[in-house]
XYZ file of C-alpha atoms in Angstrom:
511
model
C 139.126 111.329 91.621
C 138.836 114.810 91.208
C 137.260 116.689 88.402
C 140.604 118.279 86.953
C 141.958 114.851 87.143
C 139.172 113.418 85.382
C 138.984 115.741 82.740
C 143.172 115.337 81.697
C 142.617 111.836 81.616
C 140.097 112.219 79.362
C 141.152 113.288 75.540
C 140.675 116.850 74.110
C 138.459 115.351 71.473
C 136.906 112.414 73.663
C 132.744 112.682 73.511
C 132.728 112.801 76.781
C 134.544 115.599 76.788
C 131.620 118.362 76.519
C 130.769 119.168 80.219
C 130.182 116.793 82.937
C 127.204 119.402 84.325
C 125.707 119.257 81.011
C 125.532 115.134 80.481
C 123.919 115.230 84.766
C 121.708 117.673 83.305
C 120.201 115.354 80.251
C 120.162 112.584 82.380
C 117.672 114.667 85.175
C 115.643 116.340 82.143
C 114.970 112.534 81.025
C 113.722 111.425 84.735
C 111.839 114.651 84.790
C 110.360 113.581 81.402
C 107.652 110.608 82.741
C 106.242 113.861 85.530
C 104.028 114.642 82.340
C 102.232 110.956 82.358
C 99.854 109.270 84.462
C 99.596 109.834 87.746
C 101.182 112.785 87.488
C 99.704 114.420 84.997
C 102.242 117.259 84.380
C 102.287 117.722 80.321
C 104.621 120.704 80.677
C 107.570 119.032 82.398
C 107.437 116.767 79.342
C 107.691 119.578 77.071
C 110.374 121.163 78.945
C 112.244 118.075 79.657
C 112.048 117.564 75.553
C 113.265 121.491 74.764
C 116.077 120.925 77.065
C 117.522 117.613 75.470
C 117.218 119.652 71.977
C 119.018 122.404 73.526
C 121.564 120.666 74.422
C 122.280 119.221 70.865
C 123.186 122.001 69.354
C 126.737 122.567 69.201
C 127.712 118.882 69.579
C 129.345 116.271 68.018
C 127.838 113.238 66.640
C 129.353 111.415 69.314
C 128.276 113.659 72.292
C 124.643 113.869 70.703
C 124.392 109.859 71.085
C 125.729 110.211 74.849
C 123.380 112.753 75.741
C 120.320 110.919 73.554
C 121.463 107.859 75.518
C 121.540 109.491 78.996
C 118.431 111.108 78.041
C 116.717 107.934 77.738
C 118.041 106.081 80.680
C 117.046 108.952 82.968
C 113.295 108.808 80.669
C 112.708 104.755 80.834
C 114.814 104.331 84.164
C 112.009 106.267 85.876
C 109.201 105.749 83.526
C 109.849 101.797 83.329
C 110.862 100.952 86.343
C 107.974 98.936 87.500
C 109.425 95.853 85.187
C 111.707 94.619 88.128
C 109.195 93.814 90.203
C 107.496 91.428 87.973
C 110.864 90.238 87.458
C 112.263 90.111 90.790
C 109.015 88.922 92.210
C 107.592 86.240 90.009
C 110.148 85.995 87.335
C 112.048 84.445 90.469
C 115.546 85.922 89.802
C 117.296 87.754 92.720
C 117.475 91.526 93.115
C 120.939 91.306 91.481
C 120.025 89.836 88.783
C 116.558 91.163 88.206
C 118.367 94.673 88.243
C 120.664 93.271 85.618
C 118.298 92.112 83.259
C 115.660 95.654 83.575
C 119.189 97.494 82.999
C 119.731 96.134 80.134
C 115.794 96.263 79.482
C 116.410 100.401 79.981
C 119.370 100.745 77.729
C 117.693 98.905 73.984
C 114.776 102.070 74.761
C 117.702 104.254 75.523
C 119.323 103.332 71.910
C 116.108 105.059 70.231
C 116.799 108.324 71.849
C 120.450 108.575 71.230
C 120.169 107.362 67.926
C 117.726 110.204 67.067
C 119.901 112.047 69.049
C 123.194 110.890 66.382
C 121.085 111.264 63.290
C 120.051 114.588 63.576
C 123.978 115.797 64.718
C 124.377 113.843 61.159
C 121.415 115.371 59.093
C 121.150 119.275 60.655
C 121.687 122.642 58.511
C 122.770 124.714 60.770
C 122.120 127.685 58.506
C 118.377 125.892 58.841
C 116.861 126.067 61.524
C 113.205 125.778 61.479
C 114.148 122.896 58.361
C 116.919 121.160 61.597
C 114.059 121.707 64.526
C 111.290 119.689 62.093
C 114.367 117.113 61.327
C 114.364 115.825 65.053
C 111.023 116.074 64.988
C 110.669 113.656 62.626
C 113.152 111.367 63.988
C 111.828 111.721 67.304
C 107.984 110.235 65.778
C 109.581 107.190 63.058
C 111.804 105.935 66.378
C 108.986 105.745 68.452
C 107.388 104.043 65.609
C 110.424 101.491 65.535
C 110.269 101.308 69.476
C 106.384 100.114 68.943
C 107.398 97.773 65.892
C 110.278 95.923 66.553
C 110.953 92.737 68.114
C 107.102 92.809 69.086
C 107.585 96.386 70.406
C 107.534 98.464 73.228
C 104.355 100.984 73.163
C 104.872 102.282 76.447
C 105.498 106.038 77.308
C 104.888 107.857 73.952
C 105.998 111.219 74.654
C 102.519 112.519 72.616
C 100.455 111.094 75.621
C 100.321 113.858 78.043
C 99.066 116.119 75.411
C 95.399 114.533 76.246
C 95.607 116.747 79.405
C 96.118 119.710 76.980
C 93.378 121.260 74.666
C 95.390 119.605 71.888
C 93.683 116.691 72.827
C 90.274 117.839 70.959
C 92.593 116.769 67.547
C 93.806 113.507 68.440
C 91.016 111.637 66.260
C 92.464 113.654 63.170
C 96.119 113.244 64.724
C 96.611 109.932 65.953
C 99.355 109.098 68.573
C 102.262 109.292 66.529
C 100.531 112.763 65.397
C 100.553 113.995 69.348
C 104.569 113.084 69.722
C 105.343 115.123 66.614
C 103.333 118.272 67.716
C 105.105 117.868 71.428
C 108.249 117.557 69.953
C 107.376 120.277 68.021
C 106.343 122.712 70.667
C 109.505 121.526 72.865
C 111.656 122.211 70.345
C 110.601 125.650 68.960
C 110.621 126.742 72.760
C 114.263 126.361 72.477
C 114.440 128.816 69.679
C 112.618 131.258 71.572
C 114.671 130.642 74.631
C 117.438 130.691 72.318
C 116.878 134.326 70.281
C 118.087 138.023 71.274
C 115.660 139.185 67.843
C 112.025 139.903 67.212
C 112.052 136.416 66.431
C 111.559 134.890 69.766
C 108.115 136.466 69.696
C 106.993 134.578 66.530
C 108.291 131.730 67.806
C 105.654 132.150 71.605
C 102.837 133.479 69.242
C 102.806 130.170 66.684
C 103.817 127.790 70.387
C 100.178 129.779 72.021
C 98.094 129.458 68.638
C 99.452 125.384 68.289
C 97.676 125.135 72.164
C 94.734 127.156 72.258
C 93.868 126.520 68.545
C 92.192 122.806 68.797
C 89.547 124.381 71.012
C 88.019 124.709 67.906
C 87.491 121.424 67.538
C 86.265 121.095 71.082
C 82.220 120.233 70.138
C 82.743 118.277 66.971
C 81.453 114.574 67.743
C 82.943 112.482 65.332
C 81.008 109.850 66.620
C 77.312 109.438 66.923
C 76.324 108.670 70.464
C 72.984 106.049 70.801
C 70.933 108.154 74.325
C 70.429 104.300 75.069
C 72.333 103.790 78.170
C 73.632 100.094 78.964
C 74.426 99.283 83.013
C 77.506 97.754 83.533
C 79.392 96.388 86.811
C 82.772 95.503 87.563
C 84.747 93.596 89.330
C 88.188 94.644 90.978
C 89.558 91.914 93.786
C 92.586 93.375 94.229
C 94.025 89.939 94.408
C 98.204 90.129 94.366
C 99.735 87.530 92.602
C 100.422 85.180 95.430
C 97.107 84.792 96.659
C 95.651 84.673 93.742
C 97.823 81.046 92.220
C 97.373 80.172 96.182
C 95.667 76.323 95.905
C 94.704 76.668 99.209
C 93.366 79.934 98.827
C 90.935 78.587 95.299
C 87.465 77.976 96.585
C 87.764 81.757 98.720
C 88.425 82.716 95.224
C 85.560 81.197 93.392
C 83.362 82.401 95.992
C 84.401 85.987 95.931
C 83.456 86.026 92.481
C 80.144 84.548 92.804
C 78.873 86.763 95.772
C 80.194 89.784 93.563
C 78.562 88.519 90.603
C 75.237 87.964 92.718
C 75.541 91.685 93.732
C 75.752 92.924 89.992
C 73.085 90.947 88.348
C 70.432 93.017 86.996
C 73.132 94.836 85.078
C 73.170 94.305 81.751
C 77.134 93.789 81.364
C 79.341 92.326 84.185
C 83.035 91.959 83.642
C 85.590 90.282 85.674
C 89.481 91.120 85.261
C 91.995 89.405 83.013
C 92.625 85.621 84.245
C 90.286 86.084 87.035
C 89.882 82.347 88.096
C 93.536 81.464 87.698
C 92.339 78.137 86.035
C 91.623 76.755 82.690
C 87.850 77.074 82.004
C 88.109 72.910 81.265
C 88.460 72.406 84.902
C 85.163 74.711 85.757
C 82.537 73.393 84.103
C 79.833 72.954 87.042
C 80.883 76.217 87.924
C 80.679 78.086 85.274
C 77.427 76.929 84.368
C 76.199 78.184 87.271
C 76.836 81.563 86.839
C 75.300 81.191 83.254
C 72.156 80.212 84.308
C 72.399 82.890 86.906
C 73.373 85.589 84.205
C 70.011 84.500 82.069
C 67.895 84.428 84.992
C 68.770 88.156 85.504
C 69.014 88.792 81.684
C 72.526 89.906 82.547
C 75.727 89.607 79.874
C 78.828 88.569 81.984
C 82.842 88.879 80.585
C 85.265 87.239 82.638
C 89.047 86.684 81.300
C 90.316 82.984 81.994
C 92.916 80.428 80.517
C 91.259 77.998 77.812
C 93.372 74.918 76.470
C 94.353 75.102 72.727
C 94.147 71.406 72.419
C 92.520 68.319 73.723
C 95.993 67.581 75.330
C 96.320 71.230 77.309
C 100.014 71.524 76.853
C 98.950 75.219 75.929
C 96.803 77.860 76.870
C 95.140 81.012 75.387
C 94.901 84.345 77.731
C 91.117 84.909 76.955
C 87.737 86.403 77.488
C 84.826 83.834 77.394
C 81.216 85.097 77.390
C 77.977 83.787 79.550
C 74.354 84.969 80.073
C 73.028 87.413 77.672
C 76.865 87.551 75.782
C 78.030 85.819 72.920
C 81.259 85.626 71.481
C 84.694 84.788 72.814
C 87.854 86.964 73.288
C 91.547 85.293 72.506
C 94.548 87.843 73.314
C 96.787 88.188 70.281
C 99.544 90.506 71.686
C 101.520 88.675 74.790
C 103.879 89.757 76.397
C 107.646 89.048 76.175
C 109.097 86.991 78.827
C 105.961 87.469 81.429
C 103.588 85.121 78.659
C 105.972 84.174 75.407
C 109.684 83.996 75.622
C 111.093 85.046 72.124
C 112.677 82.183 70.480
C 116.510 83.973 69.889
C 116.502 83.495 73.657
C 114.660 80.248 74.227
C 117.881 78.832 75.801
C 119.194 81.840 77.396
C 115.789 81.353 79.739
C 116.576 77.889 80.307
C 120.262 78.583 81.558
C 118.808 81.072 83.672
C 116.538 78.257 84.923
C 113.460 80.390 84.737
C 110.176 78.943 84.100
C 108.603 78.695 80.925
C 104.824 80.084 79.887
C 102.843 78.655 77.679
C 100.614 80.589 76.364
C 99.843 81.074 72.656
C 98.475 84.330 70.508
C 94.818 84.017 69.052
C 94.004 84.357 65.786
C 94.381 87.594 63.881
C 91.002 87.606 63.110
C 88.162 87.220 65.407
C 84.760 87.818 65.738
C 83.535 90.690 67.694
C 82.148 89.477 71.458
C 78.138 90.887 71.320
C 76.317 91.967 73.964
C 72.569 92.461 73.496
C 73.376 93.132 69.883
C 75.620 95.246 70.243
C 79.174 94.363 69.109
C 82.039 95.395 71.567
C 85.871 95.816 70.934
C 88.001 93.778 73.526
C 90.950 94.067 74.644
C 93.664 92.111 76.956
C 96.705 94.052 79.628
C 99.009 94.805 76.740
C 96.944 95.287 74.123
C 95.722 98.187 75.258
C 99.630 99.913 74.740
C 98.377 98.517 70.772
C 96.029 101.064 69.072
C 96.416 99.168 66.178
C 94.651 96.044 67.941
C 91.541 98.147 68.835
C 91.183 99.563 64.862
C 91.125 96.315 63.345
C 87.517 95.947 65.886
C 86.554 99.409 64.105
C 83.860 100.751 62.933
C 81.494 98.004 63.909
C 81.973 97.781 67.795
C 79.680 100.293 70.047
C 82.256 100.617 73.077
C 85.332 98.977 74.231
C 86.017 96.362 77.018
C 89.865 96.477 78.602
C 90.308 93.956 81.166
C 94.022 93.609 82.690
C 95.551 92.444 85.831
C 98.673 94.860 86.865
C 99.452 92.729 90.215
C 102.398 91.572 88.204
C 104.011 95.275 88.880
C 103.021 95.835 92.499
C 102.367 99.521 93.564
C 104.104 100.928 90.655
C 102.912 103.671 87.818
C 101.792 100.487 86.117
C 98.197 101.086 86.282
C 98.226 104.259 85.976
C 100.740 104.751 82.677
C 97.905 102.175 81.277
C 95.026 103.263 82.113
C 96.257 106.926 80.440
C 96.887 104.771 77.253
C 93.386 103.687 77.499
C 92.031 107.136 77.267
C 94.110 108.036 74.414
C 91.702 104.896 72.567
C 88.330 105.887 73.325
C 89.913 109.620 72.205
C 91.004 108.105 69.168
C 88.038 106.225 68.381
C 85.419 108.143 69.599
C 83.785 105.163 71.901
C 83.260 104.902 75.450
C 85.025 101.966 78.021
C 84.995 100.367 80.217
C 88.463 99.259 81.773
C 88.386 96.711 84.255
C 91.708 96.005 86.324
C 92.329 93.291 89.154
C 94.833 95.584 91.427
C 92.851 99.143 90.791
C 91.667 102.293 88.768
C 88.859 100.041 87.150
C 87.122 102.802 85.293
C 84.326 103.901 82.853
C 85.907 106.376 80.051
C 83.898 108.331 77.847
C 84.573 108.782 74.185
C 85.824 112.037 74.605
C 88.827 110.410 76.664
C 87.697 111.885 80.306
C 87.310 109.318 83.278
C 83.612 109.827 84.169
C 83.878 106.506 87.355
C 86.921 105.096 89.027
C 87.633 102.894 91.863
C 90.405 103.728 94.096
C 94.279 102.015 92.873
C 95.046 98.749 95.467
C 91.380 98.092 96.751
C 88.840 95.390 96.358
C 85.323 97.269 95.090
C 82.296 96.870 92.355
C 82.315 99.663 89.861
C 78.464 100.197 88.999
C 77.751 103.010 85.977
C 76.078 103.219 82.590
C 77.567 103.765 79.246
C 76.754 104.292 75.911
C 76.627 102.784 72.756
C 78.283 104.809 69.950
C 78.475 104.063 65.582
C 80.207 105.922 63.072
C 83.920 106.890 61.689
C 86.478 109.305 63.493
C 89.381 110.335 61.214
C 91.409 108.090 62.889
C 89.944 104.791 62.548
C 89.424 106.074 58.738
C 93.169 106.680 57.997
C 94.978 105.285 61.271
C 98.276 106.644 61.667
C 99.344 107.115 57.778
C 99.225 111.175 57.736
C 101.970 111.417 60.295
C 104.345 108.226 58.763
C 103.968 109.212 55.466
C 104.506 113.150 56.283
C 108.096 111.715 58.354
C 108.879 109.524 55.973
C 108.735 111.992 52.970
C 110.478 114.924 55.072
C 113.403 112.609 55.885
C 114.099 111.344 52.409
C 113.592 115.157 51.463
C 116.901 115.487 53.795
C 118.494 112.487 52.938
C 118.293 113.935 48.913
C 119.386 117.199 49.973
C 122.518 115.802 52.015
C 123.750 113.655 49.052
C 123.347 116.421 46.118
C 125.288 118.380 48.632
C 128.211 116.272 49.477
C 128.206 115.336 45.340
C 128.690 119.171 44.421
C 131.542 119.205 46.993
């Protein structure tokens, strides 16, 4: 049909009715938007994908902002996310059709957040206000990311404040916090709009305060808000590079086991070996003789060894944790508290929906909210599962008492895909934020050493087998962030948006 056609078919007033260019536009700035994260590491294409999508509010309708929010987002998570069909496709066993389906729909609940914000702000702007308008979808921007990471178990992934740790902004993200990073990079994105936007002296201002908010953190470029032990611990990991099929392969086991071992043998002498997440695809009740073995090999080396691995939650094993069990030098255990939906839980609303669909069932059950801290050599470590990682929350609640942080995940599950990479970016955003060094350790690739300023110091090449062998160190003490989480930047949007919800209703009762 062509576009004259379309457009008299469409009503004069019909939201869709703004500009087909402009909607194509919104949807591109949103793919464009993910060129800022991991691998990529482009932190300006966020920013300019985010100053475009607030350009293109103004003069809008409520209606046409939610369209273009909502195109926004299914360009942003279509690209971003996209890596969730092939754990779907592959080992959810659904067909492409229907694996496409089901990450569509996936795409279009993260969509919601950014046309919402997108709806609320056409509903909430002064127009005759437009630094008070710009802060407005600020703020809505950071309490629905919030939302996005709260609700229904949430959905972490691909907080636009990330790629700011590739920026000198990144020397405040202890005082900060995440939710602190997406409001300044809204912030920036949005103000670069009003530049763009202004004929006057203005525009000017506007540059001077978007140079200051870049350059100014350097400031805080030597503080050490932690205090860093010059005791160095060695530590070696393990990355098969196993993919999924091989790995639950029966006939494929006692290969497995013996990997391990002779990789183990090759590390001992360090003082910490770790092992991915559900390394020996087996409950540890089934490896007893075996995994006493490697503990007496452990203490004969005086060597601490982490490996993740099913254990039974009952005499019965109808149900497993995902966990981290300890040998050699270690003590402690590890039980992961934050599954994930549909992969390791399926929520209960759609219990039935699953079993229509005919797909299988995990069970696997969340630890314990509280937990002692696994201790190596005296030293008390933070651990952390896969998706807890995406969970900064997860990691405080191990604060201040651990020295470092272990991350062990297995990404096989999503192929070649930005997976790894998206996560392993969210890992340096926690040592960052908490002023610790870690160690990440990841079945399929980019097993890495971070330090607690958030650079990767070692890293093993993405989808290859290899032993990572470095030293870390053991770090104490408070960074602003573990003292006050993410409260400053809540409380700050909370306040400013009942601020504009009281001035919209005194306004519309003096009309």
């Amino acid at each position: 049909m062509k576009q004259t056609a379309l457009a008299n078919a469409i009503p004069l007033n019909s939201s869709i009715r703004l500009g087909y260019v402009k909607y194509f536009f919104v949807f591109i700035a949103g793919l464009m938007a993910p060129f800022g994260f991991a691998p990529f590491h482009i932190p300006g294409l966020t920013l300019l994908s985010l100053a475009f999508l607030y350009s293109s509010l103004q003069n809008c309708s409520r209606k046409q902002g939610f369209f273009l929010g909502l195109l926004y987002g299914i360009g942003y998570f279509g690209f971003g996310v996209s890596w969730v069909i092939v754990s779907i496709h592959d080992y959810g066993q659904l067909n492409y059709c229907l694996a496409g389906l089901v990450t569509l729909i996936f795409i279009m609940y993260l969509s919601l957040f950014p046309a919402l914000v997108a709806y609320l702000y056409k509903l909430l702007e002064d127009k005759n206000r437009k630094l008070l308008s710009l802060t407005l979808f600020c703020v809505l921007w950071c309490l629905s990311e919030y939302c996005r990471a709260s609700l229904f178990t949430g959905f972490p992934w691909l907080l636009v404040g990330t790629p700011l740790i590739d920026t000198p902004i990144k020397y405040i993200a202890p005082i900060l916090g995440v939710y602190g990073l997406s409001l300044v990079c809204v912030f920036i994105s949005a103000l670069l709009t009003l530049a763009v936007s202004q004929n006057s002296p203005k525009r000017y201002h506007y540059l001077i305060v978007i140079v200051l908010i870049l350059i100014s953190p350097t400031l805080c470029k030597n503080i050490s808000w932690s205090q860093i032990k010059q005791e160095p611990i060695s530590i070696g990991a393990v990355q098969a590079n196993l993919s999924m099929r091989d790995k639950w392969d029966e006939t494929l086991f006692w290969n497995l086991l013996k990997y391990y071992e002779n990789a183990i043998n090759k590390l001992l002498g360090k003082q910490l070996i770790i092992l991915p997440e559900s390394a020996i695809p087996l409950p540890a009740s089934y490896l007893d003789k075996y995994l006493l073995k490697l503990n007496n090999k452990a203490l004969k080396a005086k060597s601490a060894l982490m490996l993740g691995i099913l254990q039974p939650t009952n005499d019965r094993e109808t149900n497993y944790y995902n966990s981290v069990i300890t040998l050699g030098q270690a003590k402690g255990k590890k039980l992961k508290r934050q599954l994930v939906p549909f992969g390791e839980y399926i929520p209960k609303p759609l219990v039935k929906i699953n079993r229509w669909l005919n797909l299988p069932e995990p069970n696997l059950l969340p630890g314990k909210r509280k937990q002692s801290l696994i201790r190596i050599e005296n030293h008390p470590i933070a651990s952390l599962i896969c998706y807890e990682i995406v969970y900064p929350k997860l990691l405080r609640e191990q604060m201040p008492k651990a020295q470092w942080i272990v991350s062990i995940s297995d990404n096989g599950w999503f192929g070649h895909s930005l997976a790894s990479y998206q996560q392993l970016q969210m890992a340096q955003v926690l040592s960052l934020l908490t002023g610790r060094y870690q160690v990440v350790v990841n079945n399929d690739g980019l097993s890495s050493v971070i330090a607690s300023n958030g650079d990767i110091i070692e890293s093993l090449p993405p989808f290859s087998p290899g032993l990572l062998q470095s030293s870390i160190f053991p770090a104490e003490g408070l960074t602003p962030w573990i003292i006050w989480y993410e409260y400053p930047s809540l409380i700050f949007c909370s306040i400013f948006l009942i601020f504009i919800l009281f001035i919209q209703l005194r306004r519309l009762f003096q009309q």
